[in-house]
Amino acid sequence: MVYLEFHFSLRINDSLEDEYYSLISSVPNFPLMGIKDLASFSYFKDYSKDVMLLLLEQFSNIHKVDWALFNTFDELEEEVVKWMTSKWQIKTIGPLIPTTYITKTYNDNGKEVSRIHILKPDYECGMKWLHERDDNSVIYVSFGSAAGVEQEQMEELAYALKETNEYFLWVVRDSEEHKLPKDFKFETLEKGLIVKWCNQLDILDYKAIACYLTQCGWNSTLEALSENDSYTAIGEPNDSCNVY
């Protein structure tokens, strides 16, 4: 909504100095910030005009639609939702996760529901390992299906998990695995499990999970809230603000 707010007041031109340093102050419960401080895809100077037009115009007709459906819920951001509905035809329909995980009422097949996985989950491995852990004893780490982690940050995180001497379940995609410190898997074999992918809702539903370390992508945030899990945020430029 922040991007929509300044979308209608800014124009792409050859000089963006004024807009770049403009302050955003009209969004409820939003700290006073400059446009330059927002997530990197709104950092105008770093992108071509064509890319910025694509990003800015994707919602340019929102004032013409009958309804715009948002994956959030009123109680999560009540003031912002009220502000949105005063400007556009907004309906909140979130959190968009299978009802089974919210009601905790399962059918004869347990929690089986139709799912589409971006990557193939290591389901049996992760579930069996979690089943053997005590309640509130495991740190779950996942940065989603797209976010990348810099080599140095990956190493720092690995050493930090090792130093905690706590159990951890870490989702590390194939494309990221080479960034792990040498012999890390072997050195943490007694305390940690690294999987390539998992069904996150099943993981978060486990009582063994004590803390969820996440990049706070919106889907992950809603899933953690729906499962009443505590989570710790690590900012990632595509999902998060540039100021921490």
Short mmCIF file of C-alpha atoms in Angstrom, two decimals:
data_model
loop_
_atom_site.label_atom_id
_atom_site.label_comp_id
_atom_site.label_asym_id
_atom_site.label_seq_id
_atom_site.Cartn_x
_atom_site.Cartn_y
_atom_site.Cartn_z
CA MET A 1 0.00 0.00 0.00
CA VAL A 2 2.92 2.33 0.56
CA TYR A 3 3.94 1.86 -3.06
CA LEU A 4 0.41 2.54 -4.25
CA GLU A 5 0.28 5.72 -2.19
CA PHE A 6 3.23 7.31 -3.92
CA HIS A 7 2.53 5.67 -7.28
CA PHE A 8 -0.29 8.11 -7.98
CA SER A 9 1.67 11.16 -6.88
CA LEU A 10 5.03 10.50 -8.58
CA ARG A 11 5.91 10.54 -12.25
CA ILE A 12 8.78 8.91 -14.09
CA ASN A 13 11.03 11.58 -15.52
CA ASP A 14 14.66 12.31 -16.18
CA SER A 15 15.30 13.76 -12.73
CA LEU A 16 14.02 11.95 -9.64
CA GLU A 17 15.90 13.89 -7.00
CA ASP A 18 12.83 15.45 -5.38
CA GLU A 19 10.78 12.26 -5.39
CA TYR A 20 13.76 10.21 -4.24
CA TYR A 21 14.06 12.25 -1.06
CA SER A 22 10.33 12.77 -0.50
CA LEU A 23 8.87 11.63 2.80
CA ILE A 24 6.02 9.16 3.14
CA SER A 25 3.70 10.28 5.91
CA SER A 26 0.11 9.49 4.94
CA VAL A 27 -0.02 5.74 5.65
CA PRO A 28 -1.38 4.89 9.13
CA ASN A 29 1.04 3.30 11.62
CA PHE A 30 3.90 3.72 9.17
CA PRO A 31 7.10 5.39 10.42
CA LEU A 32 8.21 8.60 8.76
CA MET A 33 10.55 7.47 6.00
CA GLY A 34 11.90 8.62 2.70
CA ILE A 35 11.07 6.80 -0.51
CA LYS A 36 14.79 6.08 -0.79
CA ASP A 37 14.50 3.96 2.39
CA LEU A 38 11.92 1.53 1.02
CA ALA A 39 12.69 -1.92 -0.30
CA SER A 40 15.10 -1.98 -3.21
CA PHE A 41 12.55 -2.38 -6.01
CA SER A 42 11.29 1.14 -5.28
CA TYR A 43 14.78 2.60 -5.13
CA PHE A 44 14.24 4.49 -8.39
CA LYS A 45 17.81 5.40 -9.25
CA ASP A 46 18.96 1.80 -9.50
CA TYR A 47 16.43 0.70 -12.14
CA SER A 48 15.70 1.48 -15.73
CA LYS A 49 12.64 3.50 -16.70
CA ASP A 50 11.01 0.47 -18.33
CA VAL A 51 11.35 -1.69 -15.23
CA MET A 52 10.02 1.05 -12.98
CA LEU A 53 7.04 1.62 -15.27
CA LEU A 54 6.24 -2.08 -15.05
CA LEU A 55 6.43 -2.06 -11.26
CA LEU A 56 4.50 1.14 -10.78
CA GLU A 57 1.74 0.49 -13.31
CA GLN A 58 0.78 -3.00 -12.15
CA PHE A 59 -1.76 -1.37 -9.81
CA SER A 60 -2.46 1.72 -11.88
CA ASN A 61 -6.08 0.68 -12.52
CA ILE A 62 -6.93 -0.30 -8.95
CA HIS A 63 -9.40 2.59 -8.70
CA LYS A 64 -11.37 1.07 -11.60
CA VAL A 65 -11.83 -2.48 -10.30
CA ASP A 66 -14.96 -3.75 -8.57
CA TRP A 67 -12.94 -5.44 -5.84
CA ALA A 68 -9.28 -5.90 -4.96
CA LEU A 69 -8.67 -8.99 -2.81
CA PHE A 70 -5.80 -8.93 -0.32
CA ASN A 71 -4.19 -11.83 1.50
CA THR A 72 -4.37 -10.27 4.95
CA PHE A 73 -7.01 -9.93 7.66
CA ASP A 74 -8.51 -6.93 9.40
CA GLU A 75 -7.28 -7.73 12.91
CA LEU A 76 -3.67 -7.89 11.76
CA GLU A 77 -3.51 -4.33 10.44
CA GLU A 78 -6.85 -2.74 11.26
CA GLU A 79 -5.89 0.92 10.78
CA VAL A 80 -4.19 0.25 7.45
CA VAL A 81 -7.16 -1.76 6.19
CA LYS A 82 -9.52 1.08 7.11
CA TRP A 83 -7.28 3.51 5.26
CA MET A 84 -7.16 1.21 2.22
CA THR A 85 -10.93 0.79 2.08
CA SER A 86 -11.38 4.55 2.22
CA LYS A 87 -9.43 4.79 -1.05
CA TRP A 88 -10.20 1.60 -2.98
CA GLN A 89 -12.67 -1.29 -3.14
CA ILE A 90 -10.73 -3.60 -0.83
CA LYS A 91 -11.65 -6.99 0.59
CA THR A 92 -9.35 -8.89 2.96
CA ILE A 93 -9.56 -12.65 2.50
CA GLY A 94 -6.53 -13.91 4.43
CA PRO A 95 -4.80 -15.78 5.75
CA LEU A 96 -4.87 -17.94 2.62
CA ILE A 97 -3.71 -21.24 4.04
CA PRO A 98 -5.58 -24.59 4.16
CA THR A 99 -8.39 -24.40 6.72
CA THR A 100 -7.19 -27.65 8.25
CA TYR A 101 -4.20 -25.90 9.78
CA ILE A 102 -6.34 -23.18 11.35
CA THR A 103 -9.18 -25.28 12.77
CA LYS A 104 -6.92 -28.22 13.73
CA THR A 105 -9.72 -30.55 12.63
CA TYR A 106 -8.28 -33.31 10.47
CA ASN A 107 -9.99 -35.89 8.32
CA ASP A 108 -9.41 -39.65 8.31
CA ASN A 109 -6.24 -39.12 6.30
CA GLY A 110 -4.74 -36.74 8.86
CA LYS A 111 -3.60 -33.43 7.39
CA GLU A 112 -3.57 -34.58 3.78
CA VAL A 113 -4.73 -31.82 1.46
CA SER A 114 -4.06 -31.09 -2.18
CA ARG A 115 -0.81 -29.18 -2.43
CA ILE A 116 1.38 -27.69 -5.09
CA HIS A 117 5.05 -27.66 -4.13
CA ILE A 118 7.55 -25.41 -5.87
CA LEU A 119 10.29 -27.84 -4.82
CA LYS A 120 10.14 -31.48 -3.78
CA PRO A 121 9.89 -31.69 0.04
CA ASP A 122 11.96 -34.02 2.22
CA TYR A 123 8.76 -34.88 4.05
CA GLU A 124 9.50 -38.18 5.77
CA CYS A 125 12.99 -37.16 6.85
CA GLY A 126 11.97 -33.90 8.45
CA MET A 127 8.82 -35.21 10.14
CA LYS A 128 10.54 -38.25 11.61
CA TRP A 129 13.35 -36.11 12.98
CA LEU A 130 10.93 -33.59 14.53
CA HIS A 131 8.85 -36.36 16.07
CA GLU A 132 11.87 -37.39 18.13
CA ARG A 133 12.43 -33.88 19.53
CA ASP A 134 10.91 -32.47 22.73
CA ASP A 135 8.31 -29.71 22.66
CA ASN A 136 9.71 -26.21 22.10
CA SER A 137 13.23 -27.46 21.48
CA VAL A 138 13.89 -26.80 17.78
CA ILE A 139 14.92 -23.69 15.85
CA TYR A 140 13.38 -23.79 12.38
CA VAL A 141 15.23 -21.82 9.68
CA SER A 142 13.89 -21.15 6.19
CA PHE A 143 14.19 -18.24 3.77
CA GLY A 144 11.56 -19.38 1.30
CA SER A 145 11.74 -20.57 -2.28
CA ALA A 146 13.42 -17.55 -3.87
CA ALA A 147 15.45 -15.50 -1.41
CA GLY A 148 19.19 -15.94 -1.61
CA VAL A 149 21.69 -15.52 1.21
CA GLU A 150 25.16 -14.10 0.73
CA GLN A 151 28.08 -16.45 1.36
CA GLU A 152 29.29 -14.52 4.40
CA GLN A 153 25.83 -14.34 5.93
CA MET A 154 25.29 -18.06 5.35
CA GLU A 155 28.51 -18.88 7.17
CA GLU A 156 27.70 -16.53 10.04
CA LEU A 157 24.27 -18.09 10.43
CA ALA A 158 25.72 -21.60 10.35
CA TYR A 159 28.25 -20.82 13.07
CA ALA A 160 25.59 -19.07 15.15
CA LEU A 161 23.31 -22.11 15.02
CA LYS A 162 26.21 -24.32 15.98
CA GLU A 163 27.11 -22.08 18.93
CA THR A 164 23.57 -22.20 20.34
CA ASN A 165 23.96 -25.93 20.92
CA GLU A 166 20.21 -26.18 20.30
CA TYR A 167 18.39 -28.45 17.89
CA PHE A 168 17.74 -26.87 14.52
CA LEU A 169 15.98 -27.76 11.28
CA TRP A 170 17.34 -25.71 8.40
CA VAL A 171 15.92 -25.58 4.89
CA VAL A 172 18.80 -25.06 2.45
CA ARG A 173 17.91 -25.28 -1.22
CA ASP A 174 20.21 -27.01 -3.71
CA SER A 175 21.24 -23.64 -5.11
CA GLU A 176 22.38 -22.45 -1.66
CA GLU A 177 24.00 -25.59 -0.24
CA HIS A 178 27.48 -24.80 -1.56
CA LYS A 179 27.58 -21.74 0.73
CA LEU A 180 27.57 -23.85 3.89
CA PRO A 181 30.89 -24.08 5.74
CA LYS A 182 32.93 -27.17 4.98
CA ASP A 183 32.00 -30.16 7.17
CA PHE A 184 29.16 -28.19 8.80
CA LYS A 185 26.65 -30.99 8.31
CA PHE A 186 28.99 -33.51 9.88
CA GLU A 187 29.93 -31.25 12.79
CA THR A 188 26.28 -30.58 13.69
CA LEU A 189 24.93 -34.05 13.01
CA GLU A 190 23.77 -34.61 16.59
CA LYS A 191 21.89 -31.33 16.85
CA GLY A 192 20.88 -30.28 13.37
CA LEU A 193 19.06 -31.49 10.29
CA ILE A 194 19.43 -29.79 6.91
CA VAL A 195 16.76 -30.50 4.28
CA LYS A 196 16.42 -29.22 0.73
CA TRP A 197 12.73 -28.34 1.12
CA CYS A 198 9.76 -29.17 3.33
CA ASN A 199 6.06 -28.54 3.75
CA GLN A 200 6.37 -25.52 5.98
CA LEU A 201 2.85 -25.65 7.41
CA ASP A 202 3.45 -29.18 8.67
CA ILE A 203 6.72 -28.06 10.24
CA LEU A 204 5.19 -25.03 11.94
CA ASP A 205 2.33 -27.19 13.21
CA TYR A 206 4.77 -29.31 15.23
CA LYS A 207 5.00 -28.61 18.97
CA ALA A 208 8.73 -29.20 18.79
CA ILE A 209 9.21 -25.86 17.01
CA ALA A 210 10.30 -23.17 19.47
CA CYS A 211 11.39 -20.43 17.08
CA TYR A 212 11.13 -19.73 13.37
CA LEU A 213 13.96 -17.77 11.72
CA THR A 214 12.56 -16.25 8.52
CA GLN A 215 13.08 -13.55 5.91
CA CYS A 216 9.45 -12.56 6.61
CA GLY A 217 8.05 -13.10 3.17
CA TRP A 218 4.34 -12.43 3.41
CA ASN A 219 3.24 -16.06 3.00
CA SER A 220 5.68 -17.19 5.68
CA THR A 221 4.57 -14.42 8.01
CA LEU A 222 0.90 -15.39 7.71
CA GLU A 223 1.71 -19.07 8.15
CA ALA A 224 3.68 -18.41 11.34
CA LEU A 225 0.92 -16.21 12.74
CA SER A 226 -1.71 -18.82 11.90
CA GLU A 227 0.27 -21.50 13.73
CA ASN A 228 0.94 -19.20 16.72
CA ASP A 229 4.68 -19.62 16.30
CA SER A 230 7.29 -17.18 17.55
CA TYR A 231 9.52 -15.95 14.77
CA THR A 232 12.66 -13.88 14.30
CA ALA A 233 13.11 -11.78 11.18
CA ILE A 234 16.18 -11.54 8.99
CA GLY A 235 15.64 -8.85 6.39
CA GLU A 236 15.85 -9.79 2.71
CA PRO A 237 15.76 -6.97 0.13
CA ASN A 238 12.90 -8.34 -1.99
CA ASP A 239 10.55 -8.70 0.98
CA SER A 240 11.78 -6.22 3.52
CA CYS A 241 12.76 -2.64 4.14
CA ASN A 242 16.31 -1.43 3.60
CA VAL A 243 16.43 0.10 7.08
CA TYR A 244 16.74 -2.21 10.09
#
